Amino acid sequence: MSKLRVAVIGAKGRIGSEAVRAVSAADDLELVAALGRGDRLETLAESGAQVVVELTHPDSVMANLEYCVGQGIHAVVGTTGWTDDRLARLGTALDAAPGTGVLIAPNFSIGAVLTMAFAQQAARWFESVEVVELHHPNKADAPSGTATRTAQLIAAARAAAGSPPQPDATVTALDGARGADVDGVPVHSVRLRGLLAHQEVLLGGEGETLTIRHDSLHHSSFMPGVLLGVRRVVHTPGLTFGLEHFLDLG
Ligand SMILES: NC(=O)C1=CN([C@@H]2O[C@H](COP(=O)(O)OP(=O)(O)OC[C@H]3O[C@@H](n4cnc5c(N)ncnc54)[C@H](O)[C@@H]3O)[C@@H](O)[C@H]2O)C=CC1
Ligand SMILES: O=C(O)C1=N[C@H](C(=O)O)C[C@H](O)C1
C-alpha cells in the first residue's frame, strides 16, 4: 500500500520538530517536505504532499492554509490564534475546494481533549468555574488556544443548562486581576520557565470544589493526536474544529 505523503510547516519549531520525527517514524507515512520560515510554499505542491501539518505562528497560519487549500492539500493545524473571522475566511476557501479537509486542533494531546470534555460535563453542576493555563515563557500567545476553547465549551454548557452568571462581588483594584473574560468564564495565564503546557479547570459549588488538571510534560504528548489527524483528515472534507471529532469519547 502506498504511503500518505506528508509535509510539516514550522519544521524547526518546538512542536514542528517533534512532528517531523513522528511522521518520519510512522510506517504508513512519508515525510516529503519540512518547511521553515522563509521557505517557498510552492515546495509543498512540488513535493506532492497530500497532507500538511501546520505548526507555525498565529501570524503565519492563514496564508499557509489558504495556499494549501487552494492546492487541494489537506491540513492538520495545531497553530493557535483562531477567531470567528479567521474561521469564516477559511470556510470560504474550503467552499471553493470541495473534497479538501482541514482539522484545527486547539490541543492534540488526549489528556487535554479529555479535560475539555470533563469540564463541559461538569460545568452545569457548579456555581463557579475558572480556567488557569500555565505555559513556558516562549509561548506565542495568551490565553492559550486550549484555554479559550475550554472556556467557550464550559460557557456553552452552562448556557444550555440555563445556569445563572457566576457569583462574583469583587471590585478589582488593578486591571487583569480577575483574568480575561471568555464568554463569562475567567481565564488566567501563567508563563513560567520550567513549564511546558498545563491547564487547570477549577469548579466550585456549595462546600466543595472540583479541580480537573492536565499536564503535557513533553511535546511527544501531542504526537498521537497529530498522526491520528493526518490519517483521518484525508477522509474528512471541510473544516473540523477539535480532535474530539476524530476520537470516540463515548
Ligand atoms: N495544538 C496543539 O496541541 C499545540 C499547538 N501548539 C501551537 O503551535 C504553534 C507553534 O508552537 P511552537 O512550536 O512552540 O513555536 P516555535 O516558535 O517553537 O515554532 C514555530 C516555528 O514556525 C516557524 N515559522 C513561523 N512562521 C512560519 C512560516 N510562515 N513558514 C514556515 N515556518 C514558519 C518559526 O520559524 C518556528 O521555527 C503555536 O501556535 C502553539 O500555540 C504548540 C503545541 C501544541
Ligand atoms: O504554545 C504551546 O506550547 C501550546 N499551545 C497550544 C495552546 O495554545 O493551547 C496547545 C498547548 O497548550 C501547547
XYZ file of C-alpha atoms and ligand atoms in Angstrom:
307
model
C 0.000 0.000 0.000
C 1.362 3.447 -0.883
C 2.317 5.758 1.951
C 0.493 9.019 2.657
C 2.694 11.933 1.606
C 3.043 14.421 4.474
C 4.744 17.808 4.834
C 5.400 19.804 8.006
C 5.443 23.618 8.105
C 7.226 25.072 11.119
C 9.531 22.060 10.998
C 12.268 23.588 13.160
C 9.956 24.695 15.967
C 9.296 23.047 19.322
C 6.286 21.019 18.187
C 7.172 21.047 14.481
C 10.491 19.245 15.041
C 8.686 16.606 17.097
C 6.132 16.217 14.279
C 8.947 15.720 11.743
C 10.280 12.886 13.927
C 6.844 11.318 14.429
C 5.890 11.412 10.730
C 9.314 10.050 9.710
C 8.934 7.153 12.154
C 5.429 6.147 11.012
C 5.380 3.159 8.637
C 2.335 4.370 6.695
C 3.529 7.987 6.221
C 6.287 9.552 4.125
C 7.768 12.928 5.037
C 8.078 14.697 1.673
C 8.816 18.271 2.831
C 9.822 20.105 6.003
C 9.466 23.871 5.696
C 10.765 26.623 7.950
C 10.315 30.394 7.921
C 11.253 31.878 4.544
C 10.893 28.620 2.605
C 8.722 28.644 -0.550
C 5.189 27.312 -0.104
C 5.335 26.072 -3.717
C 7.618 23.304 -2.400
C 4.502 21.706 -0.926
C 2.809 21.178 -4.295
C 6.122 20.273 -5.961
C 6.739 17.577 -3.338
C 3.339 16.016 -3.989
C 2.281 16.483 -0.349
C -1.236 15.167 0.315
C -1.394 16.445 3.908
C 0.334 19.397 5.552
C 0.883 19.631 9.293
C 0.825 23.347 10.144
C 2.693 24.279 13.353
C 3.952 27.829 12.943
C 2.623 31.083 14.414
C -0.757 32.835 14.538
C 0.646 35.471 12.125
C 1.615 32.837 9.541
C -1.089 30.222 9.646
C -3.771 31.882 7.479
C -1.552 32.430 4.451
C -0.161 28.910 4.730
C -3.620 27.366 4.899
C -5.007 29.454 2.068
C -2.169 28.189 -0.104
C -2.733 24.542 0.924
C -6.499 24.611 0.495
C -6.084 26.372 -2.872
C -3.886 23.454 -3.970
C -6.305 20.833 -2.613
C -3.791 19.779 0.062
C -5.402 18.603 3.316
C -4.175 20.219 6.531
C -3.805 19.342 10.192
C -3.381 22.542 12.174
C -2.078 22.995 15.705
C -1.255 26.677 15.412
C -3.324 28.932 17.652
C -4.992 32.312 17.126
C -8.367 31.235 15.760
C -11.123 33.864 15.758
C -14.591 33.697 14.210
C -13.351 35.942 11.352
C -10.426 33.660 10.577
C -12.615 30.565 10.687
C -15.073 32.217 8.294
C -12.220 33.074 5.874
C -11.008 29.500 5.985
C -14.573 28.255 5.461
C -14.829 30.368 2.310
C -11.558 28.926 0.994
C -12.774 25.391 1.733
C -16.085 26.026 -0.055
C -14.037 26.600 -3.196
C -12.074 23.364 -2.673
C -14.597 20.549 -2.275
C -13.022 17.325 -1.048
C -10.265 19.092 0.888
C -10.181 18.634 4.654
C -8.741 20.822 7.412
C -8.513 19.764 11.055
C -7.804 22.529 13.556
C -6.927 21.049 16.931
C -6.560 23.511 19.830
C -4.750 20.655 21.555
C -3.531 17.321 20.166
C -2.980 15.566 23.498
C -5.586 13.047 24.599
C -5.462 14.311 28.200
C -6.204 17.871 27.156
C -9.078 16.755 24.925
C -10.494 14.765 27.859
C -10.023 17.759 30.180
C -12.227 19.797 27.864
C -14.847 17.041 27.709
C -14.863 16.552 31.502
C -15.083 20.309 32.098
C -18.003 20.569 29.696
C -19.738 17.709 31.519
C -19.125 19.192 34.981
C -19.895 22.822 34.150
C -23.645 22.773 34.795
C -23.266 21.285 38.294
C -21.145 24.070 39.813
C -21.865 27.735 40.507
C -18.321 28.893 39.764
C -15.723 27.917 37.207
C -12.354 29.410 36.269
C -9.605 28.223 33.916
C -5.890 28.554 34.667
C -3.433 27.755 31.887
C 0.293 27.535 32.533
C 2.954 27.504 29.799
C 6.624 28.037 29.007
C 7.578 31.725 28.625
C 8.313 31.459 24.855
C 4.697 30.757 24.020
C 3.390 32.984 21.221
C 0.054 33.971 22.708
C -2.207 34.252 25.731
C -4.615 32.920 26.642
C -3.763 29.544 25.129
C -5.955 28.170 22.360
C -6.834 25.276 24.644
C -7.949 27.538 27.493
C -10.030 29.688 25.166
C -11.721 26.604 23.720
C -12.235 25.114 27.192
C -13.891 28.293 28.423
C -16.101 28.500 25.319
C -17.260 24.892 25.802
C -17.940 25.496 29.505
C -19.906 28.658 28.724
C -21.964 26.830 26.091
C -22.730 24.001 28.533
C -23.805 26.493 31.207
C -25.969 28.388 28.737
C -27.626 25.158 27.567
C -28.364 24.233 31.191
C -29.762 27.701 31.942
C -27.067 28.385 34.570
C -27.086 31.910 36.022
C -23.997 34.157 35.759
C -21.233 33.214 38.167
C -21.241 34.812 41.627
C -18.500 37.458 41.902
C -18.868 40.546 44.088
C -15.229 41.612 43.631
C -14.308 45.212 42.919
C -10.945 44.879 41.149
C -8.265 47.367 42.103
C -5.995 46.502 39.185
C -6.899 45.636 35.576
C -6.336 41.959 34.867
C -6.640 40.811 38.462
C -9.590 38.604 37.553
C -8.054 37.315 34.327
C -9.526 37.507 30.830
C -13.263 37.098 30.335
C -14.032 34.372 27.759
C -17.809 34.192 27.381
C -18.196 34.901 31.123
C -15.537 32.403 32.233
C -12.376 33.915 33.801
C -9.181 32.616 32.161
C -5.782 33.163 33.817
C -2.444 32.747 32.000
C 0.801 31.870 33.790
C 4.154 31.960 31.923
C 6.913 30.234 33.858
C 10.366 28.877 32.977
C 10.412 25.122 33.509
C 6.803 24.569 32.408
C 5.606 23.170 29.091
C 1.797 23.132 28.734
C -0.609 22.722 31.646
C -4.196 23.578 32.467
C -6.498 23.518 35.472
C -10.241 23.905 35.425
C -11.448 24.921 38.890
C -15.116 24.346 39.658
C -16.795 25.424 42.883
C -20.157 24.690 44.486
C -21.650 24.806 47.961
C -18.999 23.353 50.301
C -16.976 21.632 47.572
C -14.572 22.179 44.724
C -13.507 20.039 41.801
C -10.170 20.527 40.025
C -9.512 18.988 36.617
C -5.811 19.246 35.780
C -3.799 18.205 32.762
C -0.034 18.377 32.214
C 1.832 17.961 28.950
C 5.363 17.141 30.098
C 6.911 16.668 26.650
C 5.974 17.586 23.081
C 5.669 13.846 22.383
C 2.275 14.104 24.171
C 0.886 15.816 21.060
C 2.092 13.265 18.509
C -0.562 10.521 18.677
C -3.123 13.254 18.017
C -1.128 14.732 15.132
C -0.777 11.308 13.485
C -4.448 10.468 14.027
C -5.356 13.813 12.469
C -3.146 13.163 9.423
C -4.682 9.737 8.824
C -8.278 10.914 9.287
C -8.294 14.343 7.641
C -7.860 12.901 4.150
C -11.268 11.221 4.555
C -12.962 14.234 6.191
C -13.690 17.074 3.762
C -14.445 20.546 5.093
C -13.474 22.077 8.434
C -13.234 20.010 11.619
C -12.565 22.013 14.799
C -11.273 19.893 17.675
C -9.582 16.493 17.773
C -12.530 15.102 19.768
C -14.387 14.728 16.459
C -11.823 12.094 15.432
C -11.983 10.250 18.773
C -14.722 8.022 20.134
C -15.126 9.567 23.576
C -18.294 7.553 24.320
N -2.492 22.190 19.124
C -1.512 21.721 19.917
O -1.613 20.632 20.525
C -0.270 22.519 20.067
C -0.187 23.741 19.467
N 0.945 24.498 19.575
C 0.923 25.746 18.828
O 1.782 25.592 17.701
C 2.368 26.854 17.362
C 3.889 26.702 17.354
O 4.338 26.476 18.660
P 5.883 26.205 18.984
O 6.370 25.038 18.204
O 6.018 26.203 20.445
O 6.549 27.537 18.389
P 8.038 27.725 17.844
O 8.279 29.192 17.799
O 8.978 26.841 18.593
O 7.952 27.146 16.360
C 7.290 27.763 15.306
C 8.166 27.581 14.071
O 7.430 28.029 12.945
C 8.306 28.785 12.135
N 7.505 29.655 11.292
C 6.854 30.795 11.613
N 6.230 31.296 10.534
C 6.474 30.447 9.515
C 6.104 30.401 8.149
N 5.368 31.366 7.612
N 6.540 29.377 7.385
C 7.302 28.393 7.913
N 7.709 28.374 9.202
C 7.283 29.387 9.992
C 9.221 29.510 13.102
O 10.401 29.965 12.477
C 9.459 28.407 14.131
O 10.550 27.585 13.773
C 1.828 27.843 18.399
O 0.693 28.488 17.893
C 1.455 26.938 19.568
O 0.494 27.507 20.409
C 2.021 24.073 20.268
C 1.991 22.879 20.917
C 0.836 22.001 20.892
O 2.263 27.002 22.662
C 2.158 25.885 23.233
O 3.120 25.351 23.811
C 0.859 25.210 23.224
N -0.120 25.740 22.529
C -1.442 25.232 22.421
C -2.427 26.189 23.056
O -2.257 27.408 22.957
O -3.421 25.720 23.628
C -1.565 23.822 22.924
C -0.737 23.518 24.143
O -1.282 24.195 25.226
C 0.718 23.920 23.933
